[in-house]
C-alpha cells in the first residue's frame, strides 16, 4: 500500500526550513534511499568489477576471454614466479603501469596465477549465487506456508527448521561438501542452498503471521480468493524487502562458507579450483611466496564486503521507518 504525500505549502515550518516533502511512490523512495547509500554504491561498483573481470578475462562456458592463458596450462617459471603487475608510474620511480606476462605470478608448476584466481572467483561467485537463490526460494516457500496455514503444517515445518538451526551450518555444509564436492559448483551450490534456508524461513513466517490478519487479506478471503493466490499475489509481495535483504546477505555468507569448505578440502575438488582451495593449497607459502596467498584472499574479501555493503544499503532502503524523503 503506497501513501501519497502532498507538497507542503509556502509558509509552513517545513518549507521555511528548506525541507519540502515531495510525493513519491514506494519504489521511488526505495531507489532514492539506496542510491544515496555511498557504501552500497561502492559495493555495487566493486562487485560488478570483480564479476566482469572474472568472467571476461579467461572466458566461461566455452566463450573465450581476453586473457591468453588458462588455469590448466603450465609453463616455465619466470623470475621465480613473481608477479609482473606494476601499478607505480615511471615519474614516481616505478616501471610504469602494466600487467606483464604473469600479473599475479605463477604457482609451483608454472600455471599463470591470474588465470587460477579468476577461475577460483568464477566458481565462488557461481556457488554463492546458486546458494542464495535456492535458499531464498526454499525459505520463502516454507515460511509462507507455515505462516499462512498455521496448525499442523506450521508445527511440522517449524520443528524441522528448529532442528536445522540447532546444527551448526558448517557441520551440515561439510557433510554436503564431502558428498557433492566432486559434482561441480552448480550441484554443490544447490545442496548447500537446501541446508542454509532456515533463518530466512523464520523471518518470512514472522512477516506472514503479521500480514495474514490485515484487512486486505481478510477482504480477499471474504470474496473467495484461493489461498495460493492470497499467498503469492497479496502477502508475499509485501515481504519482498525482507526477502531481498536476507538473500543478499545470504550470498555474502555463502562466499565465506564455500571458502571455508574448500579450505578444509570439502568443497570444489581438483583439477577445478576455487578461492578457498587456492588459500588452502598455498597457505604454507605465505612466508616465502606470499602473493600465492594474498590474491585469492583479497578477492574473497572484496566479494564478501561488497555484497555486505549492498545488503546494508538494501536494508536501509526498505526500512519502513524511513517514510519521508526530503527534497
PDB file of C-alpha atoms in Angstrom:
ATOM      1  CA  UNK A   1       0.000   0.000   0.000  1.00  0.00           C
ATOM      2  CA  UNK A   2       1.528   3.327  -1.023  1.00  0.00           C
ATOM      3  CA  UNK A   3       0.914   6.553   0.849  1.00  0.00           C
ATOM      4  CA  UNK A   4       0.950   9.705  -1.287  1.00  0.00           C
ATOM      5  CA  UNK A   5       2.053  12.911   0.381  1.00  0.00           C
ATOM      6  CA  UNK A   6       1.277  16.396  -0.891  1.00  0.00           C
ATOM      7  CA  UNK A   7       3.999  19.026  -1.190  1.00  0.00           C
ATOM      8  CA  UNK A   8       3.910  21.459   1.684  1.00  0.00           C
ATOM      9  CA  UNK A   9       2.567  24.921   1.024  1.00  0.00           C
ATOM     10  CA  UNK A  10       4.790  28.019   1.299  1.00  0.00           C
ATOM     11  CA  UNK A  11       4.932  29.379   4.771  1.00  0.00           C
ATOM     12  CA  UNK A  12       4.736  26.057   6.565  1.00  0.00           C
ATOM     13  CA  UNK A  13       7.511  25.158   9.065  1.00  0.00           C
ATOM     14  CA  UNK A  14       8.983  22.526   6.711  1.00  0.00           C
ATOM     15  CA  UNK A  15       9.164  24.991   3.828  1.00  0.00           C
ATOM     16  CA  UNK A  16      10.716  27.680   5.983  1.00  0.00           C
ATOM     17  CA  UNK A  17      13.474  25.274   6.918  1.00  0.00           C
ATOM     18  CA  UNK A  18      14.071  24.245   3.279  1.00  0.00           C
ATOM     19  CA  UNK A  19      12.755  20.695   3.795  1.00  0.00           C
ATOM     20  CA  UNK A  20       9.742  20.401   1.476  1.00  0.00           C
ATOM     21  CA  UNK A  21       8.076  16.987   1.389  1.00  0.00           C
ATOM     22  CA  UNK A  22       7.543  15.660  -2.151  1.00  0.00           C
ATOM     23  CA  UNK A  23       5.180  12.915  -3.285  1.00  0.00           C
ATOM     24  CA  UNK A  24       6.939   9.698  -4.300  1.00  0.00           C
ATOM     25  CA  UNK A  25       5.907   6.090  -4.725  1.00  0.00           C
ATOM     26  CA  UNK A  26       7.307   3.366  -2.505  1.00  0.00           C
ATOM     27  CA  UNK A  27       9.574   2.142  -5.309  1.00  0.00           C
ATOM     28  CA  UNK A  28      10.928   5.650  -5.912  1.00  0.00           C
ATOM     29  CA  UNK A  29      11.693   6.106  -2.219  1.00  0.00           C
ATOM     30  CA  UNK A  30      13.471   2.748  -2.048  1.00  0.00           C
ATOM     31  CA  UNK A  31      15.618   3.567  -5.095  1.00  0.00           C
ATOM     32  CA  UNK A  32      16.357   7.062  -3.816  1.00  0.00           C
ATOM     33  CA  UNK A  33      17.470   5.840  -0.386  1.00  0.00           C
ATOM     34  CA  UNK A  34      19.551   3.050  -1.904  1.00  0.00           C
ATOM     35  CA  UNK A  35      21.418   5.271  -4.370  1.00  0.00           C
ATOM     36  CA  UNK A  36      22.128   7.747  -1.571  1.00  0.00           C
ATOM     37  CA  UNK A  37      23.883   4.978   0.367  1.00  0.00           C
ATOM     38  CA  UNK A  38      27.533   5.548  -0.557  1.00  0.00           C
ATOM     39  CA  UNK A  39      28.799   2.250   0.823  1.00  0.00           C
ATOM     40  CA  UNK A  40      26.171   0.349  -1.191  1.00  0.00           C
ATOM     41  CA  UNK A  41      27.143   2.165  -4.387  1.00  0.00           C
ATOM     42  CA  UNK A  42      30.815   1.430  -3.736  1.00  0.00           C
ATOM     43  CA  UNK A  43      29.904  -2.214  -3.138  1.00  0.00           C
ATOM     44  CA  UNK A  44      27.997  -2.384  -6.433  1.00  0.00           C
ATOM     45  CA  UNK A  45      30.941  -0.921  -8.345  1.00  0.00           C
ATOM     46  CA  UNK A  46      33.480  -3.275  -6.736  1.00  0.00           C
ATOM     47  CA  UNK A  47      31.310  -6.365  -7.112  1.00  0.00           C
ATOM     48  CA  UNK A  48      30.480  -5.502 -10.713  1.00  0.00           C
ATOM     49  CA  UNK A  49      34.175  -5.036 -11.446  1.00  0.00           C
ATOM     50  CA  UNK A  50      35.027  -8.441  -9.925  1.00  0.00           C
ATOM     51  CA  UNK A  51      32.287 -10.203 -11.924  1.00  0.00           C
ATOM     52  CA  UNK A  52      33.295  -8.583 -15.220  1.00  0.00           C
ATOM     53  CA  UNK A  53      36.988  -9.266 -14.610  1.00  0.00           C
ATOM     54  CA  UNK A  54      36.482 -12.891 -13.565  1.00  0.00           C
ATOM     55  CA  UNK A  55      34.158 -13.919 -16.394  1.00  0.00           C
ATOM     56  CA  UNK A  56      35.592 -11.836 -19.238  1.00  0.00           C
ATOM     57  CA  UNK A  57      39.293 -12.475 -18.647  1.00  0.00           C
ATOM     58  CA  UNK A  58      39.594 -16.264 -19.044  1.00  0.00           C
ATOM     59  CA  UNK A  59      36.186 -16.829 -20.587  1.00  0.00           C
ATOM     60  CA  UNK A  60      33.340 -19.022 -19.392  1.00  0.00           C
ATOM     61  CA  UNK A  61      31.240 -21.933 -20.722  1.00  0.00           C
ATOM     62  CA  UNK A  62      33.248 -22.225 -23.918  1.00  0.00           C
ATOM     63  CA  UNK A  63      33.283 -18.477 -24.602  1.00  0.00           C
ATOM     64  CA  UNK A  64      36.911 -17.319 -24.873  1.00  0.00           C
ATOM     65  CA  UNK A  65      38.187 -14.393 -22.841  1.00  0.00           C
ATOM     66  CA  UNK A  66      40.739 -11.688 -23.498  1.00  0.00           C
ATOM     67  CA  UNK A  67      43.472 -13.338 -21.375  1.00  0.00           C
ATOM     68  CA  UNK A  68      45.700 -15.676 -23.395  1.00  0.00           C
ATOM     69  CA  UNK A  69      46.378 -18.222 -20.607  1.00  0.00           C
ATOM     70  CA  UNK A  70      44.192 -20.776 -18.845  1.00  0.00           C
ATOM     71  CA  UNK A  71      44.139 -22.145 -15.326  1.00  0.00           C
ATOM     72  CA  UNK A  72      45.357 -25.562 -16.589  1.00  0.00           C
ATOM     73  CA  UNK A  73      48.299 -24.634 -18.859  1.00  0.00           C
ATOM     74  CA  UNK A  74      51.760 -24.913 -17.370  1.00  0.00           C
ATOM     75  CA  UNK A  75      54.884 -23.059 -18.460  1.00  0.00           C
ATOM     76  CA  UNK A  76      58.449 -22.258 -17.409  1.00  0.00           C
ATOM     77  CA  UNK A  77      58.812 -20.249 -14.212  1.00  0.00           C
ATOM     78  CA  UNK A  78      59.734 -16.619 -14.890  1.00  0.00           C
ATOM     79  CA  UNK A  79      61.619 -14.696 -12.200  1.00  0.00           C
ATOM     80  CA  UNK A  80      60.799 -17.411  -9.634  1.00  0.00           C
ATOM     81  CA  UNK A  81      57.115 -16.966 -10.352  1.00  0.00           C
ATOM     82  CA  UNK A  82      56.939 -13.411  -9.027  1.00  0.00           C
ATOM     83  CA  UNK A  83      54.071 -11.136 -10.109  1.00  0.00           C
ATOM     84  CA  UNK A  84      54.798  -8.886 -13.076  1.00  0.00           C
ATOM     85  CA  UNK A  85      51.964  -6.462 -12.292  1.00  0.00           C
ATOM     86  CA  UNK A  86      53.190  -2.881 -11.842  1.00  0.00           C
ATOM     87  CA  UNK A  87      50.995  -0.025 -10.626  1.00  0.00           C
ATOM     88  CA  UNK A  88      53.711   2.596  -9.962  1.00  0.00           C
ATOM     89  CA  UNK A  89      54.166   5.186 -12.754  1.00  0.00           C
ATOM     90  CA  UNK A  90      57.626   5.918 -14.100  1.00  0.00           C
ATOM     91  CA  UNK A  91      57.631   9.501 -12.819  1.00  0.00           C
ATOM     92  CA  UNK A  92      57.338   8.109  -9.290  1.00  0.00           C
ATOM     93  CA  UNK A  93      60.320   5.834  -9.768  1.00  0.00           C
ATOM     94  CA  UNK A  94      58.433   2.725 -10.861  1.00  0.00           C
ATOM     95  CA  UNK A  95      58.472   0.722 -14.067  1.00  0.00           C
ATOM     96  CA  UNK A  96      55.165   2.107 -15.317  1.00  0.00           C
ATOM     97  CA  UNK A  97      51.615   0.747 -15.174  1.00  0.00           C
ATOM     98  CA  UNK A  98      51.386  -2.627 -16.939  1.00  0.00           C
ATOM     99  CA  UNK A  99      50.182  -6.191 -16.422  1.00  0.00           C
ATOM    100  CA  UNK A 100      53.196  -8.059 -17.723  1.00  0.00           C
ATOM    101  CA  UNK A 101      53.328 -11.727 -18.656  1.00  0.00           C
ATOM    102  CA  UNK A 102      52.050 -13.030 -15.303  1.00  0.00           C
ATOM    103  CA  UNK A 103      50.448 -10.166 -13.325  1.00  0.00           C
ATOM    104  CA  UNK A 104      49.642 -12.338 -10.289  1.00  0.00           C
ATOM    105  CA  UNK A 105      52.753 -14.512 -10.660  1.00  0.00           C
ATOM    106  CA  UNK A 106      52.931 -18.289 -11.187  1.00  0.00           C
ATOM    107  CA  UNK A 107      52.396 -21.272  -8.942  1.00  0.00           C
ATOM    108  CA  UNK A 108      54.897 -24.064  -8.275  1.00  0.00           C
ATOM    109  CA  UNK A 109      54.425 -25.780 -11.640  1.00  0.00           C
ATOM    110  CA  UNK A 110      54.264 -22.639 -13.760  1.00  0.00           C
ATOM    111  CA  UNK A 111      50.496 -22.138 -14.067  1.00  0.00           C
ATOM    112  CA  UNK A 112      49.515 -18.500 -14.514  1.00  0.00           C
ATOM    113  CA  UNK A 113      48.143 -17.410 -11.133  1.00  0.00           C
ATOM    114  CA  UNK A 114      45.939 -14.706 -12.592  1.00  0.00           C
ATOM    115  CA  UNK A 115      44.047 -17.345 -14.565  1.00  0.00           C
ATOM    116  CA  UNK A 116      43.860 -19.573 -11.475  1.00  0.00           C
ATOM    117  CA  UNK A 117      42.496 -16.739  -9.328  1.00  0.00           C
ATOM    118  CA  UNK A 118      39.919 -15.756 -11.945  1.00  0.00           C
ATOM    119  CA  UNK A 119      38.734 -19.361 -12.190  1.00  0.00           C
ATOM    120  CA  UNK A 120      38.502 -19.523  -8.409  1.00  0.00           C
ATOM    121  CA  UNK A 121      36.495 -16.288  -8.371  1.00  0.00           C
ATOM    122  CA  UNK A 122      34.126 -17.673 -11.013  1.00  0.00           C
ATOM    123  CA  UNK A 123      33.439 -20.810  -9.005  1.00  0.00           C
ATOM    124  CA  UNK A 124      32.990 -18.929  -5.734  1.00  0.00           C
ATOM    125  CA  UNK A 125      30.577 -16.429  -7.308  1.00  0.00           C
ATOM    126  CA  UNK A 126      28.545 -19.167  -9.022  1.00  0.00           C
ATOM    127  CA  UNK A 127      28.223 -21.166  -5.808  1.00  0.00           C
ATOM    128  CA  UNK A 128      27.312 -18.065  -3.801  1.00  0.00           C
ATOM    129  CA  UNK A 129      24.529 -17.046  -6.205  1.00  0.00           C
ATOM    130  CA  UNK A 130      23.140 -20.583  -6.502  1.00  0.00           C
ATOM    131  CA  UNK A 131      23.126 -20.944  -2.711  1.00  0.00           C
ATOM    132  CA  UNK A 132      21.424 -17.556  -2.356  1.00  0.00           C
ATOM    133  CA  UNK A 133      18.725 -18.335  -4.945  1.00  0.00           C
ATOM    134  CA  UNK A 134      17.955 -21.861  -3.676  1.00  0.00           C
ATOM    135  CA  UNK A 135      17.979 -20.843  -0.002  1.00  0.00           C
ATOM    136  CA  UNK A 136      15.763 -17.816  -0.736  1.00  0.00           C
ATOM    137  CA  UNK A 137      13.178 -19.799  -2.698  1.00  0.00           C
ATOM    138  CA  UNK A 138      13.099 -22.621  -0.142  1.00  0.00           C
ATOM    139  CA  UNK A 139      12.970 -20.330   2.874  1.00  0.00           C
ATOM    140  CA  UNK A 140      10.291 -18.101   1.334  1.00  0.00           C
ATOM    141  CA  UNK A 141       8.028 -21.047   0.458  1.00  0.00           C
ATOM    142  CA  UNK A 142       8.462 -22.787   3.828  1.00  0.00           C
ATOM    143  CA  UNK A 143       7.950 -19.549   5.756  1.00  0.00           C
ATOM    144  CA  UNK A 144       4.915 -18.600   3.676  1.00  0.00           C
ATOM    145  CA  UNK A 145       3.199 -21.962   4.128  1.00  0.00           C
ATOM    146  CA  UNK A 146       3.929 -22.093   7.852  1.00  0.00           C
ATOM    147  CA  UNK A 147       2.852 -18.503   8.479  1.00  0.00           C
ATOM    148  CA  UNK A 148      -0.360 -18.611   6.477  1.00  0.00           C
ATOM    149  CA  UNK A 149      -1.839 -22.055   7.154  1.00  0.00           C
ATOM    150  CA  UNK A 150      -0.684 -22.425  10.778  1.00  0.00           C
ATOM    151  CA  UNK A 151      -1.839 -25.616  12.547  1.00  0.00           C
ATOM    152  CA  UNK A 152      -0.093 -28.950  11.997  1.00  0.00           C
ATOM    153  CA  UNK A 153       1.695 -27.808   8.846  1.00  0.00           C
ATOM    154  CA  UNK A 154       3.299 -24.939  10.735  1.00  0.00           C
ATOM    155  CA  UNK A 155       4.274 -27.241  13.607  1.00  0.00           C
ATOM    156  CA  UNK A 156       5.982 -29.726  11.276  1.00  0.00           C
ATOM    157  CA  UNK A 157       7.798 -27.090   9.215  1.00  0.00           C
ATOM    158  CA  UNK A 158       8.942 -25.070  12.235  1.00  0.00           C
ATOM    159  CA  UNK A 159      10.199 -28.130  14.091  1.00  0.00           C
ATOM    160  CA  UNK A 160      12.200 -29.059  11.006  1.00  0.00           C
ATOM    161  CA  UNK A 161      13.536 -25.504  10.903  1.00  0.00           C
ATOM    162  CA  UNK A 162      14.442 -25.608  14.613  1.00  0.00           C
ATOM    163  CA  UNK A 163      16.336 -28.865  14.164  1.00  0.00           C
ATOM    164  CA  UNK A 164      18.344 -27.479  11.258  1.00  0.00           C
ATOM    165  CA  UNK A 165      19.119 -24.249  13.124  1.00  0.00           C
ATOM    166  CA  UNK A 166      20.468 -26.124  16.145  1.00  0.00           C
ATOM    167  CA  UNK A 167      23.054 -27.920  13.989  1.00  0.00           C
ATOM    168  CA  UNK A 168      26.000 -25.668  13.053  1.00  0.00           C
ATOM    169  CA  UNK A 169      25.804 -24.690   9.397  1.00  0.00           C
ATOM    170  CA  UNK A 170      29.462 -25.553   8.810  1.00  0.00           C
ATOM    171  CA  UNK A 171      28.889 -29.103  10.047  1.00  0.00           C
ATOM    172  CA  UNK A 172      25.940 -29.676   7.691  1.00  0.00           C
ATOM    173  CA  UNK A 173      27.777 -27.953   4.844  1.00  0.00           C
ATOM    174  CA  UNK A 174      30.851 -30.111   5.460  1.00  0.00           C
ATOM    175  CA  UNK A 175      28.775 -33.282   5.089  1.00  0.00           C
ATOM    176  CA  UNK A 176      27.185 -31.927   1.911  1.00  0.00           C
ATOM    177  CA  UNK A 177      30.538 -30.796   0.557  1.00  0.00           C
ATOM    178  CA  UNK A 178      32.073 -34.189   1.242  1.00  0.00           C
ATOM    179  CA  UNK A 179      29.361 -35.881  -0.807  1.00  0.00           C
ATOM    180  CA  UNK A 180      28.889 -33.290  -3.553  1.00  0.00           C
ATOM    181  CA  UNK A 181      32.289 -31.592  -3.897  1.00  0.00           C
ATOM    182  CA  UNK A 182      33.171 -33.661  -6.961  1.00  0.00           C
ATOM    183  CA  UNK A 183      29.884 -32.851  -8.701  1.00  0.00           C
ATOM    184  CA  UNK A 184      30.759 -29.292  -9.679  1.00  0.00           C
ATOM    185  CA  UNK A 185      29.889 -25.811  -8.489  1.00  0.00           C
ATOM    186  CA  UNK A 186      26.252 -25.874  -9.584  1.00  0.00           C
ATOM    187  CA  UNK A 187      25.318 -29.104  -7.792  1.00  0.00           C
ATOM    188  CA  UNK A 188      27.289 -28.136  -4.687  1.00  0.00           C
ATOM    189  CA  UNK A 189      25.538 -24.759  -4.608  1.00  0.00           C
ATOM    190  CA  UNK A 190      22.082 -26.340  -4.890  1.00  0.00           C
ATOM    191  CA  UNK A 191      22.678 -28.729  -1.989  1.00  0.00           C
ATOM    192  CA  UNK A 192      24.244 -26.022   0.174  1.00  0.00           C
ATOM    193  CA  UNK A 193      21.210 -23.843  -0.522  1.00  0.00           C
ATOM    194  CA  UNK A 194      18.931 -26.640   0.676  1.00  0.00           C
ATOM    195  CA  UNK A 195      20.584 -26.579   4.119  1.00  0.00           C
ATOM    196  CA  UNK A 196      21.009 -22.815   4.616  1.00  0.00           C
ATOM    197  CA  UNK A 197      17.388 -21.604   4.309  1.00  0.00           C
ATOM    198  CA  UNK A 198      16.077 -21.864   7.926  1.00  0.00           C
ATOM    199  CA  UNK A 199      16.902 -18.296   9.007  1.00  0.00           C
ATOM    200  CA  UNK A 200      15.043 -16.779   6.062  1.00  0.00           C
ATOM    201  CA  UNK A 201      12.183 -19.222   6.589  1.00  0.00           C
ATOM    202  CA  UNK A 202      11.650 -17.966  10.137  1.00  0.00           C
ATOM    203  CA  UNK A 203      11.788 -14.325   9.002  1.00  0.00           C
ATOM    204  CA  UNK A 204       9.202 -14.888   6.270  1.00  0.00           C
ATOM    205  CA  UNK A 205       6.957 -16.807   8.665  1.00  0.00           C
ATOM    206  CA  UNK A 206       7.036 -13.886  11.094  1.00  0.00           C
ATOM    207  CA  UNK A 207       6.055 -11.479   8.320  1.00  0.00           C
ATOM    208  CA  UNK A 208       3.184 -13.746   7.242  1.00  0.00           C
ATOM    209  CA  UNK A 209       1.888 -14.087  10.795  1.00  0.00           C
ATOM    210  CA  UNK A 210       1.572 -10.312  10.912  1.00  0.00           C
ATOM    211  CA  UNK A 211       0.216  -9.723   7.406  1.00  0.00           C
ATOM    212  CA  UNK A 212      -2.351 -12.560   7.362  1.00  0.00           C
ATOM    213  CA  UNK A 213      -4.503 -10.605   9.833  1.00  0.00           C
ATOM    214  CA  UNK A 214      -4.536  -7.388   7.786  1.00  0.00           C
ATOM    215  CA  UNK A 215      -7.719  -6.009   6.265  1.00  0.00           C
ATOM    216  CA  UNK A 216      -6.718  -6.570   2.640  1.00  0.00           C
ATOM    217  CA  UNK A 217      -6.116 -10.278   3.348  1.00  0.00           C
ATOM    218  CA  UNK A 218      -9.465 -10.599   5.137  1.00  0.00           C
ATOM    219  CA  UNK A 219     -11.146  -8.907   2.184  1.00  0.00           C
ATOM    220  CA  UNK A 220      -9.503 -11.353  -0.242  1.00  0.00           C
ATOM    221  CA  UNK A 221     -10.715 -14.304   1.860  1.00  0.00           C
ATOM    222  CA  UNK A 222     -14.220 -12.843   2.018  1.00  0.00           C
ATOM    223  CA  UNK A 223     -14.600 -12.797  -1.762  1.00  0.00           C
ATOM    224  CA  UNK A 224     -13.428 -16.409  -2.060  1.00  0.00           C
ATOM    225  CA  UNK A 225      -9.852 -15.900  -3.274  1.00  0.00           C
ATOM    226  CA  UNK A 226      -7.834 -19.113  -3.298  1.00  0.00           C
ATOM    227  CA  UNK A 227      -5.141 -19.429  -0.575  1.00  0.00           C
ATOM    228  CA  UNK A 228      -2.384 -19.827  -3.179  1.00  0.00           C
ATOM    229  CA  UNK A 229      -3.376 -16.520  -4.794  1.00  0.00           C
ATOM    230  CA  UNK A 230      -3.541 -14.761  -1.420  1.00  0.00           C
ATOM    231  CA  UNK A 231      -0.057 -16.040  -0.538  1.00  0.00           C
ATOM    232  CA  UNK A 232       1.709 -15.253  -3.791  1.00  0.00           C
ATOM    233  CA  UNK A 233      -0.239 -12.200  -5.021  1.00  0.00           C
ATOM    234  CA  UNK A 234      -1.226 -10.380  -1.834  1.00  0.00           C
ATOM    235  CA  UNK A 235       1.054 -11.263   1.087  1.00  0.00           C
ATOM    236  CA  UNK A 236       4.366 -12.321  -0.464  1.00  0.00           C
ATOM    237  CA  UNK A 237       4.910  -9.036  -2.393  1.00  0.00           C
ATOM    238  CA  UNK A 238       4.663  -7.188   0.941  1.00  0.00           C
ATOM    239  CA  UNK A 239       7.566  -9.247   2.321  1.00  0.00           C
ATOM    240  CA  UNK A 240       9.861  -8.591  -0.655  1.00  0.00           C
ATOM    241  CA  UNK A 241      12.007  -6.160   1.337  1.00  0.00           C
ATOM    242  CA  UNK A 242      12.855  -8.738   3.999  1.00  0.00           C
ATOM    243  CA  UNK A 243      13.460 -11.411   1.373  1.00  0.00           C
ATOM    244  CA  UNK A 244      15.752  -9.283  -0.818  1.00  0.00           C
ATOM    245  CA  UNK A 245      17.869  -8.090   2.096  1.00  0.00           C
ATOM    246  CA  UNK A 246      18.177 -11.585   3.583  1.00  0.00           C
ATOM    247  CA  UNK A 247      19.022 -13.072   0.182  1.00  0.00           C
ATOM    248  CA  UNK A 248      21.769 -10.503  -0.394  1.00  0.00           C
ATOM    249  CA  UNK A 249      23.365 -11.093   2.992  1.00  0.00           C
ATOM    250  CA  UNK A 250      22.962 -14.835   2.453  1.00  0.00           C
ATOM    251  CA  UNK A 251      25.006 -14.614  -0.747  1.00  0.00           C
ATOM    252  CA  UNK A 252      27.823 -12.913   1.170  1.00  0.00           C
ATOM    253  CA  UNK A 253      27.685 -15.659   3.820  1.00  0.00           C
ATOM    254  CA  UNK A 254      27.747 -18.294   1.080  1.00  0.00           C
ATOM    255  CA  UNK A 255      31.030 -16.879  -0.279  1.00  0.00           C
ATOM    256  CA  UNK A 256      32.650 -17.331   3.126  1.00  0.00           C
ATOM    257  CA  UNK A 257      31.024 -20.744   3.631  1.00  0.00           C
ATOM    258  CA  UNK A 258      32.310 -22.036   0.298  1.00  0.00           C
ATOM    259  CA  UNK A 259      35.775 -20.657   1.036  1.00  0.00           C
ATOM    260  CA  UNK A 260      35.800 -22.383   4.418  1.00  0.00           C
ATOM    261  CA  UNK A 261      34.713 -25.714   2.903  1.00  0.00           C
ATOM    262  CA  UNK A 262      37.310 -25.517   0.124  1.00  0.00           C
ATOM    263  CA  UNK A 263      39.973 -24.567   2.660  1.00  0.00           C
ATOM    264  CA  UNK A 264      39.121 -27.739   4.575  1.00  0.00           C
ATOM    265  CA  UNK A 265      39.245 -29.775   1.363  1.00  0.00           C
ATOM    266  CA  UNK A 266      35.475 -30.393   1.355  1.00  0.00           C
ATOM    267  CA  UNK A 267      34.433 -28.039  -1.429  1.00  0.00           C
ATOM    268  CA  UNK A 268      35.456 -27.804  -5.080  1.00  0.00           C
ATOM    269  CA  UNK A 269      37.924 -30.564  -5.915  1.00  0.00           C
ATOM    270  CA  UNK A 270      40.928 -30.624  -8.278  1.00  0.00           C
ATOM    271  CA  UNK A 271      41.520 -30.213 -11.171  1.00  0.00           C
ATOM    272  CA  UNK A 272      38.995 -27.402 -10.768  1.00  0.00           C
ATOM    273  CA  UNK A 273      39.649 -24.708  -8.206  1.00  0.00           C
ATOM    274  CA  UNK A 274      38.080 -22.055  -6.008  1.00  0.00           C
ATOM    275  CA  UNK A 275      39.381 -19.161  -3.921  1.00  0.00           C
ATOM    276  CA  UNK A 276      39.254 -21.152  -0.690  1.00  0.00           C
ATOM    277  CA  UNK A 277      41.065 -24.061  -2.289  1.00  0.00           C
ATOM    278  CA  UNK A 278      43.851 -21.769  -3.514  1.00  0.00           C
ATOM    279  CA  UNK A 279      44.366 -20.406   0.001  1.00  0.00           C
ATOM    280  CA  UNK A 280      44.438 -23.935   1.412  1.00  0.00           C
ATOM    281  CA  UNK A 281      46.854 -25.165  -1.249  1.00  0.00           C
ATOM    282  CA  UNK A 282      49.370 -22.362  -0.807  1.00  0.00           C
ATOM    283  CA  UNK A 283      48.992 -21.431   2.864  1.00  0.00           C
ATOM    284  CA  UNK A 284      52.443 -22.874   3.560  1.00  0.00           C
ATOM    285  CA  UNK A 285      53.939 -20.464   1.012  1.00  0.00           C
ATOM    286  CA  UNK A 286      52.726 -17.360   2.843  1.00  0.00           C
ATOM    287  CA  UNK A 287      56.232 -16.509   4.068  1.00  0.00           C
ATOM    288  CA  UNK A 288      58.365 -17.295   1.012  1.00  0.00           C
ATOM    289  CA  UNK A 289      55.818 -16.597  -1.776  1.00  0.00           C
ATOM    290  CA  UNK A 290      53.080 -14.536  -0.122  1.00  0.00           C
ATOM    291  CA  UNK A 291      51.376 -13.480  -3.385  1.00  0.00           C
ATOM    292  CA  UNK A 292      50.036 -17.029  -3.740  1.00  0.00           C
ATOM    293  CA  UNK A 293      48.081 -16.386  -0.539  1.00  0.00           C
ATOM    294  CA  UNK A 294      47.294 -12.679  -0.990  1.00  0.00           C
ATOM    295  CA  UNK A 295      45.449 -12.696  -4.307  1.00  0.00           C
ATOM    296  CA  UNK A 296      42.692 -15.236  -3.532  1.00  0.00           C
ATOM    297  CA  UNK A 297      42.341 -13.802  -0.028  1.00  0.00           C
ATOM    298  CA  UNK A 298      41.970 -10.303  -1.442  1.00  0.00           C
ATOM    299  CA  UNK A 299      39.231 -11.411  -3.834  1.00  0.00           C
ATOM    300  CA  UNK A 300      37.334 -13.218  -1.061  1.00  0.00           C
ATOM    301  CA  UNK A 301      37.390 -10.026   0.996  1.00  0.00           C
ATOM    302  CA  UNK A 302      36.354  -7.867  -1.963  1.00  0.00           C
ATOM    303  CA  UNK A 303      33.413 -10.115  -2.867  1.00  0.00           C
ATOM    304  CA  UNK A 304      32.140 -10.615   0.695  1.00  0.00           C
ATOM    305  CA  UNK A 305      32.493  -6.968   1.729  1.00  0.00           C
ATOM    306  CA  UNK A 306      30.946  -5.550  -1.431  1.00  0.00           C
ATOM    307  CA  UNK A 307      27.892  -7.831  -1.136  1.00  0.00           C
ATOM    308  CA  UNK A 308      27.546  -6.940   2.544  1.00  0.00           C
ATOM    309  CA  UNK A 309      27.639  -3.237   1.659  1.00  0.00           C
ATOM    310  CA  UNK A 310      24.914  -3.809  -0.946  1.00  0.00           C
ATOM    311  CA  UNK A 311      22.864  -5.692   1.650  1.00  0.00           C
ATOM    312  CA  UNK A 312      23.257  -2.848   4.153  1.00  0.00           C
ATOM    313  CA  UNK A 313      22.085  -0.376   1.518  1.00  0.00           C
ATOM    314  CA  UNK A 314      19.045  -2.501   0.657  1.00  0.00           C
ATOM    315  CA  UNK A 315      18.178  -2.909   4.335  1.00  0.00           C
ATOM    316  CA  UNK A 316      18.232   0.855   4.872  1.00  0.00           C
ATOM    317  CA  UNK A 317      16.314   1.450   1.629  1.00  0.00           C
ATOM    318  CA  UNK A 318      13.495  -0.920   2.592  1.00  0.00           C
ATOM    319  CA  UNK A 319      13.352   0.347   6.190  1.00  0.00           C
ATOM    320  CA  UNK A 320       9.665   1.288   6.696  1.00  0.00           C
ATOM    321  CA  UNK A 321      10.617   3.834   9.359  1.00  0.00           C
ATOM    322  CA  UNK A 322      12.244   5.994   6.688  1.00  0.00           C
ATOM    323  CA  UNK A 323       8.951   7.027   5.094  1.00  0.00           C
ATOM    324  CA  UNK A 324       9.821  10.628   4.249  1.00  0.00           C
ATOM    325  CA  UNK A 325      12.396  11.747   1.717  1.00  0.00           C
ATOM    326  CA  UNK A 326      13.490  15.357   1.878  1.00  0.00           C
ATOM    327  CA  UNK A 327      13.772  17.218  -1.402  1.00  0.00           C
TER     328      UNK A 327
END
